[in-house]
PDB file of C-alpha atoms in Angstrom:
ATOM      1  CA  UNK A1388      90.256-111.429  91.317  1.00  0.00           C
ATOM      2  CA  UNK A1389      88.193-108.395  90.307  1.00  0.00           C
ATOM      3  CA  UNK A1390      91.331-106.270  89.929  1.00  0.00           C
ATOM      4  CA  UNK A1391      92.950-108.995  87.771  1.00  0.00           C
ATOM      5  CA  UNK A1392      89.859-109.181  85.560  1.00  0.00           C
ATOM      6  CA  UNK A1393      89.894-105.400  85.113  1.00  0.00           C
ATOM      7  CA  UNK A1394      93.580-105.467  84.143  1.00  0.00           C
ATOM      8  CA  UNK A1395      93.012-108.191  81.565  1.00  0.00           C
ATOM      9  CA  UNK A1396      90.028-106.267  80.160  1.00  0.00           C
ATOM     10  CA  UNK A1397      92.126-103.095  79.877  1.00  0.00           C
ATOM     11  CA  UNK A1398      94.896-105.018  78.119  1.00  0.00           C
ATOM     12  CA  UNK A1399      92.406-106.463  75.611  1.00  0.00           C
ATOM     13  CA  UNK A1400      91.001-103.002  74.897  1.00  0.00           C
ATOM     14  CA  UNK A1401      94.460-101.526  74.377  1.00  0.00           C
ATOM     15  CA  UNK A1402      95.419-104.382  72.049  1.00  0.00           C
ATOM     16  CA  UNK A1403      92.285-103.802  69.974  1.00  0.00           C
ATOM     17  CA  UNK A1404      93.063-100.089  69.793  1.00  0.00           C
ATOM     18  CA  UNK A1405      96.631-100.833  68.661  1.00  0.00           C
ATOM     19  CA  UNK A1406      95.363-103.296  66.039  1.00  0.00           C
ATOM     20  CA  UNK A1407      92.931-100.680  64.780  1.00  0.00           C
ATOM     21  CA  UNK A1408      95.665 -98.065  64.576  1.00  0.00           C
ATOM     22  CA  UNK A1409      98.006-100.476  62.754  1.00  0.00           C
ATOM     23  CA  UNK A1410      95.300-101.491  60.307  1.00  0.00           C
ATOM     24  CA  UNK A1411      94.355 -97.864  59.661  1.00  0.00           C
ATOM     25  CA  UNK A1412      98.002 -96.924  59.148  1.00  0.00           C
ATOM     26  CA  UNK A1413      98.521 -99.861  56.775  1.00  0.00           C
ATOM     27  CA  UNK A1414      95.379 -98.940  54.850  1.00  0.00           C
ATOM     28  CA  UNK A1415      96.558 -95.321  54.686  1.00  0.00           C
ATOM     29  CA  UNK A1416      99.923 -96.469  53.347  1.00  0.00           C
ATOM     30  CA  UNK A1417      98.168 -98.660  50.775  1.00  0.00           C
ATOM     31  CA  UNK A1418      96.006 -95.706  49.737  1.00  0.00           C
ATOM     32  CA  UNK A1419      99.086 -93.504  49.420  1.00  0.00           C
ATOM     33  CA  UNK A1420     100.811 -96.130  47.278  1.00  0.00           C
ATOM     34  CA  UNK A1421      97.774 -96.460  45.029  1.00  0.00           C
ATOM     35  CA  UNK A1422      97.505 -92.672  44.718  1.00  0.00           C
ATOM     36  CA  UNK A1423     101.218 -92.461  43.881  1.00  0.00           C
ATOM     37  CA  UNK A1424     100.851 -95.109  41.198  1.00  0.00           C
ATOM     38  CA  UNK A1425      97.857 -93.259  39.729  1.00  0.00           C
ATOM     39  CA  UNK A1426      99.843 -90.007  39.694  1.00  0.00           C
ATOM     40  CA  UNK A1427     102.814 -91.655  37.959  1.00  0.00           C
ATOM     41  CA  UNK A1428     100.532 -93.194  35.341  1.00  0.00           C
ATOM     42  CA  UNK A1429      98.894 -89.805  34.763  1.00  0.00           C
ATOM     43  CA  UNK A1430     102.299 -88.161  34.344  1.00  0.00           C
ATOM     44  CA  UNK A1431     103.351 -90.855  31.884  1.00  0.00           C
ATOM     45  CA  UNK A1432     100.164 -90.413  29.891  1.00  0.00           C
ATOM     46  CA  UNK A1433     100.786 -86.653  29.650  1.00  0.00           C
ATOM     47  CA  UNK A1434     104.246 -87.179  28.149  1.00  0.00           C
ATOM     48  CA  UNK A1435     104.152 -86.845  24.386  1.00  0.00           C
ATOM     49  CA  UNK A1436     105.713 -89.929  22.900  1.00  0.00           C
ATOM     50  CA  UNK A1437     108.481 -89.624  20.328  1.00  0.00           C
ATOM     51  CA  UNK A1438     107.158 -89.023  16.771  1.00  0.00           C
ATOM     52  CA  UNK A1439     103.589 -89.177  18.105  1.00  0.00           C
ATOM     53  CA  UNK A1440     103.926 -92.831  19.015  1.00  0.00           C
ATOM     54  CA  UNK A1441     100.792 -94.480  20.419  1.00  0.00           C
ATOM     55  CA  UNK A1442     101.784 -98.142  20.187  1.00  0.00           C
ATOM     56  CA  UNK A1443     104.590 -99.932  22.050  1.00  0.00           C
ATOM     57  CA  UNK A1444     107.983-100.150  20.386  1.00  0.00           C
ATOM     58  CA  UNK A1445     107.571-103.904  19.929  1.00  0.00           C
ATOM     59  CA  UNK A1446     104.421-103.405  17.818  1.00  0.00           C
ATOM     60  CA  UNK A1447     105.977-100.575  15.794  1.00  0.00           C
ATOM     61  CA  UNK A1448     108.848-102.885  14.807  1.00  0.00           C
ATOM     62  CA  UNK A1449     106.328-105.379  13.449  1.00  0.00           C
ATOM     63  CA  UNK A1450     106.040-107.676  16.444  1.00  0.00           C
ATOM     64  CA  UNK A1451     107.013-111.323  16.428  1.00  0.00           C
ATOM     65  CA  UNK A1452     110.544-112.655  16.111  1.00  0.00           C
ATOM     66  CA  UNK A1453     112.085-109.703  14.185  1.00  0.00           C
ATOM     67  CA  UNK A1454     111.010-107.284  16.921  1.00  0.00           C
ATOM     68  CA  UNK A1455     112.354-109.655  19.571  1.00  0.00           C
ATOM     69  CA  UNK A1456     115.715-109.655  17.781  1.00  0.00           C
ATOM     70  CA  UNK A1457     115.900-105.853  17.528  1.00  0.00           C
ATOM     71  CA  UNK A1458     114.833-105.355  21.165  1.00  0.00           C
ATOM     72  CA  UNK A1459     117.099-108.140  22.475  1.00  0.00           C
ATOM     73  CA  UNK A1460     114.184-110.130  23.891  1.00  0.00           C
ATOM     74  CA  UNK A1461     115.962-113.226  22.577  1.00  0.00           C
ATOM     75  CA  UNK A1462     119.568-112.447  23.449  1.00  0.00           C
ATOM     76  CA  UNK A1463     121.061-115.482  21.703  1.00  0.00           C
ATOM     77  CA  UNK A1464     119.345-114.733  18.388  1.00  0.00           C
ATOM     78  CA  UNK A1465     120.166-111.021  18.609  1.00  0.00           C
ATOM     79  CA  UNK A1466     123.832-111.727  19.352  1.00  0.00           C
ATOM     80  CA  UNK A1467     123.995-114.277  16.509  1.00  0.00           C
ATOM     81  CA  UNK A1468     122.467-111.853  13.973  1.00  0.00           C
ATOM     82  CA  UNK A1469     124.681-108.953  15.032  1.00  0.00           C
ATOM     83  CA  UNK A1470     127.762-111.198  15.075  1.00  0.00           C
ATOM     84  CA  UNK A1471     126.939-112.520  11.590  1.00  0.00           C
ATOM     85  CA  UNK A1472     126.527-108.997  10.221  1.00  0.00           C
ATOM     86  CA  UNK A1473     129.827-107.969  11.821  1.00  0.00           C
ATOM     87  CA  UNK A1474     131.587-111.000  10.312  1.00  0.00           C
ATOM     88  CA  UNK A1475     130.210-110.172   6.853  1.00  0.00           C
ATOM     89  CA  UNK A1476     131.331-106.561   7.158  1.00  0.00           C
ATOM     90  CA  UNK A1477     134.828-107.605   8.245  1.00  0.00           C
ATOM     91  CA  UNK A1478     134.987-110.214   5.490  1.00  0.00           C
ATOM     92  CA  UNK A1479     134.049-107.848   2.663  1.00  0.00           C
ATOM     93  CA  UNK A1480     135.275-104.477   3.947  1.00  0.00           C
ATOM     94  CA  UNK A1481     138.458-105.141   5.915  1.00  0.00           C
ATOM     95  CA  UNK A1482     139.613-108.290   4.124  1.00  0.00           C
ATOM     96  CA  UNK A1483     138.433-106.836   0.784  1.00  0.00           C
ATOM     97  CA  UNK A1484     136.773-110.045  -0.375  1.00  0.00           C
ATOM     98  CA  UNK A1485     134.412-109.695  -3.344  1.00  0.00           C
ATOM     99  CA  UNK A1486     130.813-110.894  -3.336  1.00  0.00           C
ATOM    100  CA  UNK A1487     130.949-112.492  -6.784  1.00  0.00           C
ATOM    101  CA  UNK A1488     134.140-114.363  -5.901  1.00  0.00           C
ATOM    102  CA  UNK A1489     132.636-115.606  -2.643  1.00  0.00           C
ATOM    103  CA  UNK A1490     129.469-116.740  -4.382  1.00  0.00           C
ATOM    104  CA  UNK A1491     131.386-118.642  -7.054  1.00  0.00           C
ATOM    105  CA  UNK A1492     133.696-120.308  -4.521  1.00  0.00           C
ATOM    106  CA  UNK A1493     130.776-121.396  -2.330  1.00  0.00           C
ATOM    107  CA  UNK A1494     128.930-122.752  -5.367  1.00  0.00           C
ATOM    108  CA  UNK A1495     132.023-124.639  -6.583  1.00  0.00           C
ATOM    109  CA  UNK A1496     132.549-126.170  -3.146  1.00  0.00           C
ATOM    110  CA  UNK A1497     128.900-127.183  -2.799  1.00  0.00           C
ATOM    111  CA  UNK A1498     128.716-128.748  -6.272  1.00  0.00           C
ATOM    112  CA  UNK A1499     131.994-130.637  -5.738  1.00  0.00           C
ATOM    113  CA  UNK A1500     130.831-132.076  -2.386  1.00  0.00           C
ATOM    114  CA  UNK A1501     127.440-133.168  -3.768  1.00  0.00           C
ATOM    115  CA  UNK A1502     129.031-134.621  -6.920  1.00  0.00           C
ATOM    116  CA  UNK A1503     131.601-136.675  -4.969  1.00  0.00           C
ATOM    117  CA  UNK A1504     128.974-137.786  -2.476  1.00  0.00           C
ATOM    118  CA  UNK A1505     126.589-138.913  -5.227  1.00  0.00           C
ATOM    119  CA  UNK A1506     129.297-140.950  -6.996  1.00  0.00           C
ATOM    120  CA  UNK A1507     130.651-142.401  -3.755  1.00  0.00           C
ATOM    121  CA  UNK A1508     127.237-143.864  -2.862  1.00  0.00           C
ATOM    122  CA  UNK A1509     127.422-146.229  -5.869  1.00  0.00           C
ATOM    123  CA  UNK A1510     130.768-147.602  -4.670  1.00  0.00           C
ATOM    124  CA  UNK A1511     129.599-148.311  -1.130  1.00  0.00           C
ATOM    125  CA  UNK A1512     126.120-149.502  -2.216  1.00  0.00           C
ATOM    126  CA  UNK A1513     124.134-146.794  -0.491  1.00  0.00           C
ATOM    127  CA  UNK A1514     121.274-144.642  -1.660  1.00  0.00           C
ATOM    128  CA  UNK A1515     122.276-141.346  -3.289  1.00  0.00           C
ATOM    129  CA  UNK A1516     121.720-138.120  -1.331  1.00  0.00           C
ATOM    130  CA  UNK A1517     118.306-136.540  -1.543  1.00  0.00           C
ATOM    131  CA  UNK A1518     118.605-133.102  -3.117  1.00  0.00           C
ATOM    132  CA  UNK A1519     115.444-131.086  -2.511  1.00  0.00           C
ATOM    133  CA  UNK A1520     113.789-129.220  -5.354  1.00  0.00           C
ATOM    134  CA  UNK A1521     114.049-125.497  -4.755  1.00  0.00           C
ATOM    135  CA  UNK A1522     111.459-123.292  -6.435  1.00  0.00           C
ATOM    136  CA  UNK A1523     110.265-119.774  -5.719  1.00  0.00           C
ATOM    137  CA  UNK A1524     106.468-119.618  -5.333  1.00  0.00           C
ATOM    138  CA  UNK A1525     104.678-117.312  -7.719  1.00  0.00           C
ATOM    139  CA  UNK A1526     102.430-115.777  -5.044  1.00  0.00           C
ATOM    140  CA  UNK A1527     105.439-114.674  -3.006  1.00  0.00           C
ATOM    141  CA  UNK A1528     107.008-112.897  -5.980  1.00  0.00           C
ATOM    142  CA  UNK A1529     103.694-111.202  -6.850  1.00  0.00           C
ATOM    143  CA  UNK A1530     103.159-110.024  -3.264  1.00  0.00           C
ATOM    144  CA  UNK A1531     106.694-108.621  -3.052  1.00  0.00           C
ATOM    145  CA  UNK A1532     106.297-106.867  -6.403  1.00  0.00           C
ATOM    146  CA  UNK A1533     102.951-105.330  -5.386  1.00  0.00           C
ATOM    147  CA  UNK A1534     104.324-104.165  -2.037  1.00  0.00           C
ATOM    148  CA  UNK A1535     107.407-102.687  -3.716  1.00  0.00           C
ATOM    149  CA  UNK A1536     105.236-100.944  -6.311  1.00  0.00           C
ATOM    150  CA  UNK A1537     103.024 -99.456  -3.588  1.00  0.00           C
ATOM    151  CA  UNK A1538     105.983 -98.154  -1.587  1.00  0.00           C
ATOM    152  CA  UNK A1539     107.652 -96.644  -4.675  1.00  0.00           C
ATOM    153  CA  UNK A1540     104.444 -94.886  -5.734  1.00  0.00           C
ATOM    154  CA  UNK A1541     103.943 -93.548  -2.223  1.00  0.00           C
ATOM    155  CA  UNK A1542     107.518 -92.257  -2.232  1.00  0.00           C
ATOM    156  CA  UNK A1543     106.920 -90.489  -5.553  1.00  0.00           C
ATOM    157  CA  UNK A1544     103.735 -88.937  -4.153  1.00  0.00           C
ATOM    158  CA  UNK A1545     105.578 -87.653  -1.076  1.00  0.00           C
ATOM    159  CA  UNK A1546     108.375 -86.198  -3.217  1.00  0.00           C
ATOM    160  CA  UNK A1547     105.817 -84.495  -5.483  1.00  0.00           C
ATOM    161  CA  UNK A1548     104.028 -83.007  -2.471  1.00  0.00           C
ATOM    162  CA  UNK A1549     107.321 -81.718  -1.073  1.00  0.00           C
ATOM    163  CA  UNK A1550     108.424 -80.298  -4.430  1.00  0.00           C
ATOM    164  CA  UNK A1551     105.189 -78.301  -4.874  1.00  0.00           C
ATOM    165  CA  UNK A1552     106.065 -76.223  -1.810  1.00  0.00           C
ATOM    166  CA  UNK A1553     102.923 -76.871   0.205  1.00  0.00           C
ATOM    167  CA  UNK A1554     104.827 -77.825   3.358  1.00  0.00           C
ATOM    168  CA  UNK A1555     107.957 -75.724   3.790  1.00  0.00           C
ATOM    169  CA  UNK A1556     108.914 -77.388   7.072  1.00  0.00           C
ATOM    170  CA  UNK A1557     108.889 -80.855   5.517  1.00  0.00           C
ATOM    171  CA  UNK A1558     110.830 -79.521   2.527  1.00  0.00           C
ATOM    172  CA  UNK A1559     113.626 -78.181   4.750  1.00  0.00           C
ATOM    173  CA  UNK A1560     113.758 -81.417   6.760  1.00  0.00           C
ATOM    174  CA  UNK A1561     114.067 -83.540   3.594  1.00  0.00           C
ATOM    175  CA  UNK A1562     116.750 -81.274   2.124  1.00  0.00           C
ATOM    176  CA  UNK A1563     118.742 -81.401   5.380  1.00  0.00           C
ATOM    177  CA  UNK A1564     118.379 -85.182   5.574  1.00  0.00           C
ATOM    178  CA  UNK A1565     119.557 -85.666   1.982  1.00  0.00           C
ATOM    179  CA  UNK A1566     122.497 -83.356   2.582  1.00  0.00           C
ATOM    180  CA  UNK A1567     123.523 -85.309   5.690  1.00  0.00           C
ATOM    181  CA  UNK A1568     123.146 -88.587   3.788  1.00  0.00           C
ATOM    182  CA  UNK A1569     125.308 -87.311   0.928  1.00  0.00           C
ATOM    183  CA  UNK A1570     127.961 -86.181   3.415  1.00  0.00           C
ATOM    184  CA  UNK A1571     127.972 -89.604   5.086  1.00  0.00           C
ATOM    185  CA  UNK A1572     128.134 -91.255   1.654  1.00  0.00           C
ATOM    186  CA  UNK A1573     131.356 -89.440   0.879  1.00  0.00           C
ATOM    187  CA  UNK A1574     132.964 -90.730   4.076  1.00  0.00           C
ATOM    188  CA  UNK A1575     132.066 -94.424   3.684  1.00  0.00           C
ATOM    189  CA  UNK A1576     130.830 -96.832   1.055  1.00  0.00           C
ATOM    190  CA  UNK A1577     127.421 -98.489   0.826  1.00  0.00           C
ATOM    191  CA  UNK A1578     128.381-101.633   2.749  1.00  0.00           C
ATOM    192  CA  UNK A1579     129.739 -99.651   5.703  1.00  0.00           C
ATOM    193  CA  UNK A1580     126.680 -97.404   5.667  1.00  0.00           C
ATOM    194  CA  UNK A1581     124.407-100.460   5.633  1.00  0.00           C
ATOM    195  CA  UNK A1582     126.345-101.965   8.538  1.00  0.00           C
ATOM    196  CA  UNK A1583     126.058 -98.730  10.532  1.00  0.00           C
ATOM    197  CA  UNK A1584     122.292 -98.680   9.949  1.00  0.00           C
ATOM    198  CA  UNK A1585     122.064-102.343  10.946  1.00  0.00           C
ATOM    199  CA  UNK A1586     123.975-101.776  14.192  1.00  0.00           C
ATOM    200  CA  UNK A1587     121.837 -98.712  14.885  1.00  0.00           C
ATOM    201  CA  UNK A1588     118.669-100.789  14.523  1.00  0.00           C
ATOM    202  CA  UNK A1589     120.078-103.248  17.062  1.00  0.00           C
ATOM    203  CA  UNK A1590     121.005-100.585  19.638  1.00  0.00           C
ATOM    204  CA  UNK A1591     118.750 -97.513  19.499  1.00  0.00           C
ATOM    205  CA  UNK A1592     115.355 -99.310  19.746  1.00  0.00           C
ATOM    206  CA  UNK A1593     116.657-101.354  22.676  1.00  0.00           C
ATOM    207  CA  UNK A1594     117.940 -98.276  24.523  1.00  0.00           C
ATOM    208  CA  UNK A1595     114.778 -96.321  23.735  1.00  0.00           C
ATOM    209  CA  UNK A1596     112.552 -99.152  24.958  1.00  0.00           C
ATOM    210  CA  UNK A1597     114.543 -99.230  28.202  1.00  0.00           C
ATOM    211  CA  UNK A1598     114.622 -95.468  28.847  1.00  0.00           C
ATOM    212  CA  UNK A1599     111.555 -94.338  26.878  1.00  0.00           C
ATOM    213  CA  UNK A1600     110.123 -92.049  29.597  1.00  0.00           C
ATOM    214  CA  UNK A1601     113.330 -90.027  29.942  1.00  0.00           C
ATOM    215  CA  UNK A1602     113.869 -89.879  26.174  1.00  0.00           C
ATOM    216  CA  UNK A1603     110.273 -88.788  25.500  1.00  0.00           C
ATOM    217  CA  UNK A1604     110.462 -86.051  28.127  1.00  0.00           C
ATOM    218  CA  UNK A1605     113.733 -84.746  26.661  1.00  0.00           C
ATOM    219  CA  UNK A1606     112.357 -84.974  23.104  1.00  0.00           C
ATOM    220  CA  UNK A1607     109.278 -82.989  24.129  1.00  0.00           C
ATOM    221  CA  UNK A1608     111.429 -80.186  25.526  1.00  0.00           C
ATOM    222  CA  UNK A1609     113.617 -80.211  22.413  1.00  0.00           C
ATOM    223  CA  UNK A1610     110.526 -80.088  20.187  1.00  0.00           C
ATOM    224  CA  UNK A1611     109.209 -77.026  22.046  1.00  0.00           C
ATOM    225  CA  UNK A1612     112.547 -75.231  21.647  1.00  0.00           C
ATOM    226  CA  UNK A1613     112.733 -76.157  17.957  1.00  0.00           C
ATOM    227  CA  UNK A1614     109.232 -74.810  17.340  1.00  0.00           C
ATOM    228  CA  UNK A1615     110.161 -71.528  19.020  1.00  0.00           C
ATOM    229  CA  UNK A1616     113.281 -71.077  16.880  1.00  0.00           C
ATOM    230  CA  UNK A1617     111.412 -72.141  13.732  1.00  0.00           C
ATOM    231  CA  UNK A1618     108.665 -69.603  14.417  1.00  0.00           C
ATOM    232  CA  UNK A1619     111.265 -66.840  14.759  1.00  0.00           C
ATOM    233  CA  UNK A1620     113.030 -67.976  11.561  1.00  0.00           C
ATOM    234  CA  UNK A1621     109.757 -68.124   9.674  1.00  0.00           C
ATOM    235  CA  UNK A1622     108.697 -64.666  10.856  1.00  0.00           C
ATOM    236  CA  UNK A1623     112.016 -63.069   9.900  1.00  0.00           C
ATOM    237  CA  UNK A1624     112.884 -64.805   6.630  1.00  0.00           C
ATOM    238  CA  UNK A1625     110.432 -67.392   5.290  1.00  0.00           C
ATOM    239  CA  UNK A1626     107.364 -65.189   5.518  1.00  0.00           C
ATOM    240  CA  UNK A1627     109.038 -62.616   3.257  1.00  0.00           C
ATOM    241  CA  UNK A1628     109.419 -65.090   0.372  1.00  0.00           C
ATOM    242  CA  UNK A1629     106.736 -64.342  -2.251  1.00  0.00           C
ATOM    243  CA  UNK A1630     104.489 -67.233  -3.178  1.00  0.00           C
ATOM    244  CA  UNK A1631     102.099 -67.649  -6.042  1.00  0.00           C
ATOM    245  CA  UNK A1632      98.779 -69.488  -5.974  1.00  0.00           C
ATOM    246  CA  UNK A1633      99.221 -73.263  -6.076  1.00  0.00           C
ATOM    247  CA  UNK A1634      96.991 -75.168  -8.424  1.00  0.00           C
ATOM    248  CA  UNK A1635      97.075 -78.839  -9.309  1.00  0.00           C
ATOM    249  CA  UNK A1636      97.830 -79.351 -12.977  1.00  0.00           C
ATOM    250  CA  UNK A1637      95.951 -82.002 -14.857  1.00  0.00           C
ATOM    251  CA  UNK A1638      97.895 -83.940 -17.431  1.00  0.00           C
ATOM    252  CA  UNK A1639      95.919 -85.508 -20.234  1.00  0.00           C
TER     253      UNK A1639
END
């Protein structure tokens, strides 16, 4: 009996030791996982986001339903919008249908249907169709005009700042962008260019939101290389261009 009691006591002690080892190993694994997550978050925070971005892509796109459409959060709405834009492009570009002709035909069809429906109600003794009164609110027009005026004035201010030569890097970027845009404009018309931009807005933000860490890391490396080459170019050529003192002129 005494030997059996000793054996059971030894078994209990060994089980407790095993439980302690298992719990310590599980706690160590949990600590390692937490440390790994902290390290990954620290690495992500050190990555410079594209264009100095601090907010999520969803907030940069304005949030709400438009951002959900561009980021394919609502797949049905995104597919419907992209399919509608594709149908319009095919209708006007490939089938060579004209906007004015389409507008007139749609208006003729709508007026004919409403006219026949209104006259048919008198023959069958039913109430005529209710045609809602459509009016554009004044506040909406004023807000759009003020926003458009603000954006145009800001664009003029940016162009004036670039033209004065205060920021040579921005000047070269704008000139290169306008040259690329003019080259693309010679290859396709405005409708095709608008459709390309529309498809780009429906694809690039979605792909960037999905692979943002890899894209930001690659963009950071590319930015470092570009700054190196720009510094060499500026030291060899741009620094030798004579510049006069810049003064703001006051126009009375």
